[in-house]
Short mmCIF file of C-alpha atoms and ligand atoms in Angstrom, two decimals:
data_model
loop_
_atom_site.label_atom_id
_atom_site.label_comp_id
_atom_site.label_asym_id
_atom_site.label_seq_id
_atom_site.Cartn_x
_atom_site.Cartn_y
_atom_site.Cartn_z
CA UNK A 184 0.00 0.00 0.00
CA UNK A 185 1.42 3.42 -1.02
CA UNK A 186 1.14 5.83 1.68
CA UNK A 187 3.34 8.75 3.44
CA UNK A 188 3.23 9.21 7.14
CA UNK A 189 5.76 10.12 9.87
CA UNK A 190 6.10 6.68 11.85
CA UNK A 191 4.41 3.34 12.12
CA UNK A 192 5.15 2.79 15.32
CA UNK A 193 2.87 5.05 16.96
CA UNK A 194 0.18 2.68 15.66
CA UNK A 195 -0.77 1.36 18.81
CA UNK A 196 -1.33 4.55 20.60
CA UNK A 197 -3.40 5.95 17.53
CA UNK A 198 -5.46 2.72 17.36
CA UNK A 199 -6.29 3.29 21.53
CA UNK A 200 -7.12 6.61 20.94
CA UNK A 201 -9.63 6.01 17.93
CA UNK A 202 -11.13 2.94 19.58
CA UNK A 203 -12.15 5.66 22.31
CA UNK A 204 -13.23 8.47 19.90
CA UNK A 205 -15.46 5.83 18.17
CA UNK A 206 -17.12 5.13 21.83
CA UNK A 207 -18.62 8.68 21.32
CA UNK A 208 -19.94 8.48 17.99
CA UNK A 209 -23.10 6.41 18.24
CA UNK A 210 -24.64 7.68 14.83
CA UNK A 211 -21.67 6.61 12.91
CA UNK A 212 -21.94 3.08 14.62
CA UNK A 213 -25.18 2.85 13.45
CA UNK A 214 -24.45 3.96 9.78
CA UNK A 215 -21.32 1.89 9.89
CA UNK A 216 -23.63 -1.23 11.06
CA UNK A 217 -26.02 -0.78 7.81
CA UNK A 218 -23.36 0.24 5.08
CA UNK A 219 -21.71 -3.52 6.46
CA UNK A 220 -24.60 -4.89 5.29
CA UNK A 221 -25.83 -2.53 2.32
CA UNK A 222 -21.71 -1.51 1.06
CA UNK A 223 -24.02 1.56 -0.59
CA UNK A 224 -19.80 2.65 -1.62
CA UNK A 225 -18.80 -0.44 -3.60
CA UNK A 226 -16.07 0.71 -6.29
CA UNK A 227 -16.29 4.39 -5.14
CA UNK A 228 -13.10 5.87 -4.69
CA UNK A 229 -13.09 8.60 -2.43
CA UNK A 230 -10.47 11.32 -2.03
CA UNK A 231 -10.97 12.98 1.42
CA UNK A 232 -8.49 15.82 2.80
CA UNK A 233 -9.82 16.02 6.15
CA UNK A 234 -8.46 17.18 9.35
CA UNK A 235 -6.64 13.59 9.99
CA UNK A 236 -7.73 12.58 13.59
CA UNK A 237 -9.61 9.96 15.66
CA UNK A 238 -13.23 11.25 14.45
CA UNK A 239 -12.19 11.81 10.95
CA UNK A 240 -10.23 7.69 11.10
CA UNK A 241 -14.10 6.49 12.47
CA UNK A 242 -15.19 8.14 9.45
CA UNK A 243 -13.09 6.60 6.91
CA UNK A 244 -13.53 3.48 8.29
CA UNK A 245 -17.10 3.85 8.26
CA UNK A 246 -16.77 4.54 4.31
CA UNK A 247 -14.68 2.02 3.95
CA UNK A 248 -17.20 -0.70 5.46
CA UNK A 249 -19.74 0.53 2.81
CA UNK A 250 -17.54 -0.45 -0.02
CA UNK A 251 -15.73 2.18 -0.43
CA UNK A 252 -11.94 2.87 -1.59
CA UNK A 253 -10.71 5.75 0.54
CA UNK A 254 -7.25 8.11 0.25
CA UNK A 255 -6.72 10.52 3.00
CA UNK A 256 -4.73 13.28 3.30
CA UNK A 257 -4.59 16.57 5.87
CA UNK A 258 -7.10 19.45 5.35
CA UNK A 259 -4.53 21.57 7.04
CA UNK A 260 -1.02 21.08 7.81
CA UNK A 261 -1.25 21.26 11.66
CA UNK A 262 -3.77 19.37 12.44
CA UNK A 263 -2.64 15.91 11.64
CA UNK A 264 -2.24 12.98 14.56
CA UNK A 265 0.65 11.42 13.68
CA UNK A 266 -0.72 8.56 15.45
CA UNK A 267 -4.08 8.25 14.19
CA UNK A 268 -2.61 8.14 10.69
CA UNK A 269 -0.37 5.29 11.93
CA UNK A 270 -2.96 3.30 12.91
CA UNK A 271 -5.18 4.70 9.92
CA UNK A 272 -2.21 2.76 7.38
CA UNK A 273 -1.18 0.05 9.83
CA UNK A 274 -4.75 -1.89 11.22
CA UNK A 275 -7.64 -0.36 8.78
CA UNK A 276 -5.41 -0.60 5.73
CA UNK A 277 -6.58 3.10 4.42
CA UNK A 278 -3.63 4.50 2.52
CA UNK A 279 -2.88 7.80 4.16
CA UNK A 280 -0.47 11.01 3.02
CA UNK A 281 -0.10 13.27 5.76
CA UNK A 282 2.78 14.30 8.27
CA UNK A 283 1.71 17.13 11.40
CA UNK A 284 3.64 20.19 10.77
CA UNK A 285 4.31 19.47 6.75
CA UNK A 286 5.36 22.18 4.50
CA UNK A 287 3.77 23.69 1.94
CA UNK A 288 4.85 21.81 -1.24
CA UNK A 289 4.70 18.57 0.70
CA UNK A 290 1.03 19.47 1.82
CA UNK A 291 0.20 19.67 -1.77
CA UNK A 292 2.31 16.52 -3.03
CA UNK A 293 0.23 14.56 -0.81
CA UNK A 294 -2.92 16.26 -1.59
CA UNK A 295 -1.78 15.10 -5.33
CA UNK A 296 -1.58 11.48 -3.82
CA UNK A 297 -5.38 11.57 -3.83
CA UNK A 298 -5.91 12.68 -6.24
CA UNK A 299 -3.58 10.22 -8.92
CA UNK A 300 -6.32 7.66 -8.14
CA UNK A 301 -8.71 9.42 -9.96
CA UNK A 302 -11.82 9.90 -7.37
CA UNK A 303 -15.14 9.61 -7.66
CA UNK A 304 -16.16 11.58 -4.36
CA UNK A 305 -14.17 14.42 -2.88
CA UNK A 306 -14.25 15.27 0.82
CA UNK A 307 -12.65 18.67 1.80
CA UNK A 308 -12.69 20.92 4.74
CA UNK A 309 -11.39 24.07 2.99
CA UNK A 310 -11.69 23.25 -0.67
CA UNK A 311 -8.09 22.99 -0.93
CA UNK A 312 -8.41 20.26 -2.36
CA UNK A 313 -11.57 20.50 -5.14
CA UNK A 314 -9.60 24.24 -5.51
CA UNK A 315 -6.62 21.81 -6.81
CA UNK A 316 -8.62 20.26 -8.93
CA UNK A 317 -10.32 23.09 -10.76
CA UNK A 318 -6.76 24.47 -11.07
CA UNK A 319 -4.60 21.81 -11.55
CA UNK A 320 -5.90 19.21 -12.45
CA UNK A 321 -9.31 19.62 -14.47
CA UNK A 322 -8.98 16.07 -16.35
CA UNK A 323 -9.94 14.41 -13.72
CA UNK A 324 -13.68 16.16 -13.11
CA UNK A 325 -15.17 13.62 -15.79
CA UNK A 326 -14.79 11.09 -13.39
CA UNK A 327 -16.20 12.93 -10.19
CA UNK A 328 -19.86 12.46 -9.12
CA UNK A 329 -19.94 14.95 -6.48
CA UNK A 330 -18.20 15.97 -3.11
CA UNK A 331 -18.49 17.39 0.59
CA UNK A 332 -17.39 20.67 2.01
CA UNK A 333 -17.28 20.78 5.72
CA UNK A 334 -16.19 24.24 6.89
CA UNK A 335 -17.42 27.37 6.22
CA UNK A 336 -14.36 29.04 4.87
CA UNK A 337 -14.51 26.38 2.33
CA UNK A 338 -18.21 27.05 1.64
CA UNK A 339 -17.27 30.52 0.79
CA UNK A 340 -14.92 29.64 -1.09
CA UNK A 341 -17.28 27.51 -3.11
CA UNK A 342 -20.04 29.55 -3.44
CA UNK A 343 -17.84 32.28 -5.37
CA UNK A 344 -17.13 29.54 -7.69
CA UNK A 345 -20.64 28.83 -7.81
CA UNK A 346 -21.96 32.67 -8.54
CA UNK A 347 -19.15 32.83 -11.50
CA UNK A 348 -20.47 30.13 -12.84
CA UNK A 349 -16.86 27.95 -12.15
CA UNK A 350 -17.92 25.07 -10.26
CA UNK A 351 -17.27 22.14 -12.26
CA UNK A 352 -19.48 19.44 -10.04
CA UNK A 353 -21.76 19.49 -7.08
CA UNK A 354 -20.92 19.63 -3.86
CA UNK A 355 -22.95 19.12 -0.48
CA UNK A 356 -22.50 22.39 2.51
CA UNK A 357 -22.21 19.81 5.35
CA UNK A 358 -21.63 22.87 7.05
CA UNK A 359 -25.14 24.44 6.22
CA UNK A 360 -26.62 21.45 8.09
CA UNK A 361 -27.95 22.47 11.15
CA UNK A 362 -26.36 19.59 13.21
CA UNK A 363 -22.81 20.81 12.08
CA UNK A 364 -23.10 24.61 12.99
CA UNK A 365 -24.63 24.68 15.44
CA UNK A 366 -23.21 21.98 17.51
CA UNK A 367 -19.49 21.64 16.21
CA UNK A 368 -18.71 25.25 15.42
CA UNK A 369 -20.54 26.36 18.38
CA UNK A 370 -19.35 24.17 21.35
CA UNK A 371 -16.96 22.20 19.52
CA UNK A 372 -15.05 24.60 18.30
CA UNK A 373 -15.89 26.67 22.15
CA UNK A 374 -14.48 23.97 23.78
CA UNK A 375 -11.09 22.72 21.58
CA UNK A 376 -10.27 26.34 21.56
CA UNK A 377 -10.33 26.64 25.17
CA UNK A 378 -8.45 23.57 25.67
CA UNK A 379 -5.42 24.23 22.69
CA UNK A 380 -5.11 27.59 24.62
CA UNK A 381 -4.53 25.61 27.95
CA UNK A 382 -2.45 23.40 26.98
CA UNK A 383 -0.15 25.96 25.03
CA UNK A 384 0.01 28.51 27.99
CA UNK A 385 -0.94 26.74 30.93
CA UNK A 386 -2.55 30.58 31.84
CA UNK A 387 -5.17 30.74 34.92
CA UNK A 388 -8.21 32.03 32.22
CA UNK A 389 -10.09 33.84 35.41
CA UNK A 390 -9.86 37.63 35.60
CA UNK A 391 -8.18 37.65 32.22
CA UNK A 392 -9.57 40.46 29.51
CA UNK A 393 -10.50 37.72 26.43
CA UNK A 394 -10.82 39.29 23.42
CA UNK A 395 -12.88 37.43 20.56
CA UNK A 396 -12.86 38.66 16.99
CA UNK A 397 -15.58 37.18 15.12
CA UNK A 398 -19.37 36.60 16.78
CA UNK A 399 -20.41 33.76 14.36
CA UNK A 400 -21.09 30.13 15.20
CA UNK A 401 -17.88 29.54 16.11
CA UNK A 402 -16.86 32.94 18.65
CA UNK A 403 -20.41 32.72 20.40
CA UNK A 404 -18.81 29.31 21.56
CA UNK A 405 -15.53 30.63 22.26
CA UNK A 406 -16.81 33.59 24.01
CA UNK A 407 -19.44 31.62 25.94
CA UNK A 408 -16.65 29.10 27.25
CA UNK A 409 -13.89 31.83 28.67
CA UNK A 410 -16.64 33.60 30.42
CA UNK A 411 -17.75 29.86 31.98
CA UNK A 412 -13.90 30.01 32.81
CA UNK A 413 -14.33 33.52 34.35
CA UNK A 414 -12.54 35.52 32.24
CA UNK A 415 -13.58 39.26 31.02
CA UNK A 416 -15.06 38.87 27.83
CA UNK A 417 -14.84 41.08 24.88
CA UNK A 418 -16.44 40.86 21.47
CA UNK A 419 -15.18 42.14 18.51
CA UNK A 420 -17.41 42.29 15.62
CA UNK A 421 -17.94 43.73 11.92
CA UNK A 422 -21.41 42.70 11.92
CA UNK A 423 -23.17 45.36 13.68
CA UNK A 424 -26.62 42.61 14.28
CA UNK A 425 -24.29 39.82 15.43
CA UNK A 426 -22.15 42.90 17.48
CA UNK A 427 -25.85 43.66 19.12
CA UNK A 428 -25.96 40.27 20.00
CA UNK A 429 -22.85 40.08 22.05
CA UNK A 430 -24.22 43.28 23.95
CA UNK A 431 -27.53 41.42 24.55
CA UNK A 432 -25.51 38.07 25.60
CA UNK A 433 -23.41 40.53 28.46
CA UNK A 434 -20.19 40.79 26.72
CA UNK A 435 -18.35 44.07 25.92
CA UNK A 436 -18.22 44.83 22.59
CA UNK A 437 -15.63 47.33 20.56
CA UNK A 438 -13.32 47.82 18.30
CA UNK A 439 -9.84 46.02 17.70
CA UNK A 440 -7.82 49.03 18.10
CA UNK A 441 -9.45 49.44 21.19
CA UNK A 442 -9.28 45.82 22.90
CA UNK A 443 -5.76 45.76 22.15
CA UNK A 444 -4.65 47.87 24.34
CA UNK A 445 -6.09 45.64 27.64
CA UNK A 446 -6.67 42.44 25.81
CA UNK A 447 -4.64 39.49 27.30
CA UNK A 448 -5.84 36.49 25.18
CA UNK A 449 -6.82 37.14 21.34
CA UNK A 450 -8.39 34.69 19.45
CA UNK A 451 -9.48 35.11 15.85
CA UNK A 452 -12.79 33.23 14.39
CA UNK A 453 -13.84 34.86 11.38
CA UNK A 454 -12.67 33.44 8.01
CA UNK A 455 -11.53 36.80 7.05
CA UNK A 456 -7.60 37.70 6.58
CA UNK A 457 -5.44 40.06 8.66
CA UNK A 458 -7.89 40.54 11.46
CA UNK A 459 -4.89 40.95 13.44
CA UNK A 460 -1.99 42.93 11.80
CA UNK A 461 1.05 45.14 12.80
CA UNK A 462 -0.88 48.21 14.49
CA UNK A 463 -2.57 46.03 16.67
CA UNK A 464 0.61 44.22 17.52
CA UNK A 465 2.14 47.59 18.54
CA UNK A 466 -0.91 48.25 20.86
CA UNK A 467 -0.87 45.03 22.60
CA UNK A 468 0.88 44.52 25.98
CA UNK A 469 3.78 42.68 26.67
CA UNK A 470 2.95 39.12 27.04
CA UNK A 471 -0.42 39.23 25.24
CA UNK A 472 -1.43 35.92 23.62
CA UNK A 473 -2.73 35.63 20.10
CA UNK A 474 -4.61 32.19 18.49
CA UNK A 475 -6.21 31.42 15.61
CA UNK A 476 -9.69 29.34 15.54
CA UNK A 477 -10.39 30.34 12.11
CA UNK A 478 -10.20 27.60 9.19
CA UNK A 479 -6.89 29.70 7.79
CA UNK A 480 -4.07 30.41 10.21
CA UNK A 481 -4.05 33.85 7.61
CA UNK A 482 -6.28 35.65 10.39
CA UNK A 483 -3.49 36.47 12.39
CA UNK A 484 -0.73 38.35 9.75
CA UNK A 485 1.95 36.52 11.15
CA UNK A 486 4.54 37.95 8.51
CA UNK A 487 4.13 41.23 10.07
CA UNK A 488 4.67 39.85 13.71
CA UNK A 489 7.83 37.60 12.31
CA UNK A 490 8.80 41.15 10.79
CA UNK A 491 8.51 43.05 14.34
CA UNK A 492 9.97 40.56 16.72
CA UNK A 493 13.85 40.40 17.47
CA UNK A 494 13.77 37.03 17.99
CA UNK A 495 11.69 33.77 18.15
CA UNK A 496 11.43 30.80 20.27
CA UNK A 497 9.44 28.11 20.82
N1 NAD B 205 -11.52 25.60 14.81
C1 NAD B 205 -12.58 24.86 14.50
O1 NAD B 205 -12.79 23.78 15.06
C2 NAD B 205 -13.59 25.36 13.49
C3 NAD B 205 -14.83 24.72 13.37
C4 NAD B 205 -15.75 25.22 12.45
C5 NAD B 205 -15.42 26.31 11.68
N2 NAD B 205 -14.19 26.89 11.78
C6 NAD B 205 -13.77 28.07 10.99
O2 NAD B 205 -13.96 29.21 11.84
C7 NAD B 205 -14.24 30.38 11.05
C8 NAD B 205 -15.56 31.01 11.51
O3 NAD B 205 -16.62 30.08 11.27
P1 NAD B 205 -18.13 30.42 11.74
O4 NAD B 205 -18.95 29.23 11.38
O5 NAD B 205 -18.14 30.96 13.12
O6 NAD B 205 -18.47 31.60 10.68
P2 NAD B 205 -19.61 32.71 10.77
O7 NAD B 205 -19.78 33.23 9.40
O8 NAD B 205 -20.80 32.17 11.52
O9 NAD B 205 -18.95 33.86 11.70
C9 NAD B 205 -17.85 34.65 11.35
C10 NAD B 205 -18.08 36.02 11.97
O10 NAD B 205 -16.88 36.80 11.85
C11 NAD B 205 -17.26 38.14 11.55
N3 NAD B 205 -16.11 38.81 10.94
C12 NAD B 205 -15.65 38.71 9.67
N4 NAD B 205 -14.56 39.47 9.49
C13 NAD B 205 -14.30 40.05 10.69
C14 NAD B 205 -13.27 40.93 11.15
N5 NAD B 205 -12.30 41.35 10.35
N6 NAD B 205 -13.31 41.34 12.44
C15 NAD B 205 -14.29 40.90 13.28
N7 NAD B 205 -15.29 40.09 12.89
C16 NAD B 205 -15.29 39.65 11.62
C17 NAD B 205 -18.47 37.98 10.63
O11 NAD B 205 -19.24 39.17 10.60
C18 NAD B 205 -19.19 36.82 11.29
O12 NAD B 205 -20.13 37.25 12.27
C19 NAD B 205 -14.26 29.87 9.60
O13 NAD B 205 -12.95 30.03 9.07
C20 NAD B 205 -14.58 28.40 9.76
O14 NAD B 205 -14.17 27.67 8.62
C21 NAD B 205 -13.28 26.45 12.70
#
């Protein structure tokens, strides 16, 4: 089996760690249980670039049991367990191309892996990967049915195809579904952003001034969980209804410029670019902490704050 992944031999951990993941996905059990019997997927080859972690590995499987061929690579080139991809190649057999912390041109080469089996199905979470193929690699759209987008940068992304008349095959929103946004986005993404903070900074959250940029789905999670923490909430919004909102729900609400002078913890959620650039970075105080929950890590314009710093450790 051709694959590309960083090491084997963290197999066993991965295969622990998915076994527990599935324990919390009944629906896909169920789904998984009739595709056994119905293989709905037989000769489908799918071509998914998907975050590559336990939930996404119950996933694949779960394709795979309904007939299907799948290739998996990253959806974004942090995001990747090492160890779930081990265990993805190693026990389920699912050829996987994907490395945590890959470059560019490797992210791409193995997005290319996926695409040299000629799919039938295409499963992004970003459209990097349909993107590809409506710039790269346009032969192979006679042979695709359809796809999935999950996130809603990708969606956006999408739908400008869509309104220039550019998009070359159908593809489903997943994200439009109502059991995505408002329950992943919301306090999935609330949670895992609380928790990556955490474990980066190991920062007691009360009595901190928490500055969210972005009131969508995703920051109305966010927000709610570092006030649950205790922290002093602030909202930054370009929407002036979904700015409202964040008055109504008790937070502060005002401009960038503004929060950066007190803010101790940023986080960007908003799909947009540069939400945080140089003349905020020469507001902030010393010490502040910036993250990105957006899709793109291009929230934050981290050339500019490579440009101002004298030096940089990890
Ligand atoms: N980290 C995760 O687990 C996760 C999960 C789902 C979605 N996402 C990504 O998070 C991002 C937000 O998704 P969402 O579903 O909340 O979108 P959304 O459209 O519901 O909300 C985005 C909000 O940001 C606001 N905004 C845009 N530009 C802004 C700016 N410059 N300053 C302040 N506010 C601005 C918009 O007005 C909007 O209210 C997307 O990139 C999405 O793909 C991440």
């Amino acid at each position: 089996m051709n694959y590309h992944i960083k090491d084997i031999k963290l197999a066993k951990k991965g295969k622990l760690r998915v076994e527990w993941a599935n324990e919390y996905m009944p629906v896909l059990s169920l789904i998984r249980k009739r595709f056994a019997k119905e293989k709905p997927l037989k000769n489908v080859k799918i071509a998914a670039c998907l975050h590559v972690t336990t939930e996404t590995a119950n996933l694949a499987e779960t394709l795979k049991v309904g007939g299907a061929e799948v290739y998996l690579c990253a959806s974004n080139p942090l995001s990747t367990q090492d160890d779930v991809a081990a265990t993805l190649v190693k026990d389920y057999k699912i050829p996987v191309f994907s490395i945590k912390g890959e470059d560019r041109k490797t992210y791409y080469a193995h997005m290319n892996k996926c695409l040299d089996v000629e799919p039938n199905i295409t499963m992004d979470d970003g459209a990097d990967l349909v993107s590809t193929v409506h710039s790269k690699r346009r032969n192979l759209v006679g042979n695709i049915l359809g796809g999935t987008e999950e996130t809603t940068t990708g969606i956006i992304r999408l739908k400008s195809l869509e309104k220039n008349k550019a998009l070359l095959f159908p593809i489903m929103a997943v994200n439009d579904a109502n059991t995505k946004h408002l329950f992943d986005n919301r306090y999935g993404t609330g949670q895992s952003t609380m928790d990556g903070i955490l474990r980066a900074t190991n920062i007691l959250m009360c009595g901190s001034n928490f500055i969210v940029c972005g009131y969508g789905w995703c920051g109305r999670g966010v927000a709610m969980r570092a006030k649950g923490l205790g922290a002093n909430v602030t909202v930054c919004e370009v929407d002036p209804l979904r700015a409202l909102e964040a008055v109504m729900d008790g937070y502060r609400v005002t401009t960038i410029s503004r929060a950066c002078k007190y803010g101790d913890v940023f986080v960007t959620v908003t799909g947009d670019t540069k939400v945080l650039r140089k003349e905020h970075f020469l507001l902030m105080k010393d010490g502040a902490i910036v993250a990105n929950s957006g899709h793109f890590n291009v929230e934050i314009d981290i050339p500019a704050l490579t440009n101002l710093s004298r030096k940089k450790e990890e």
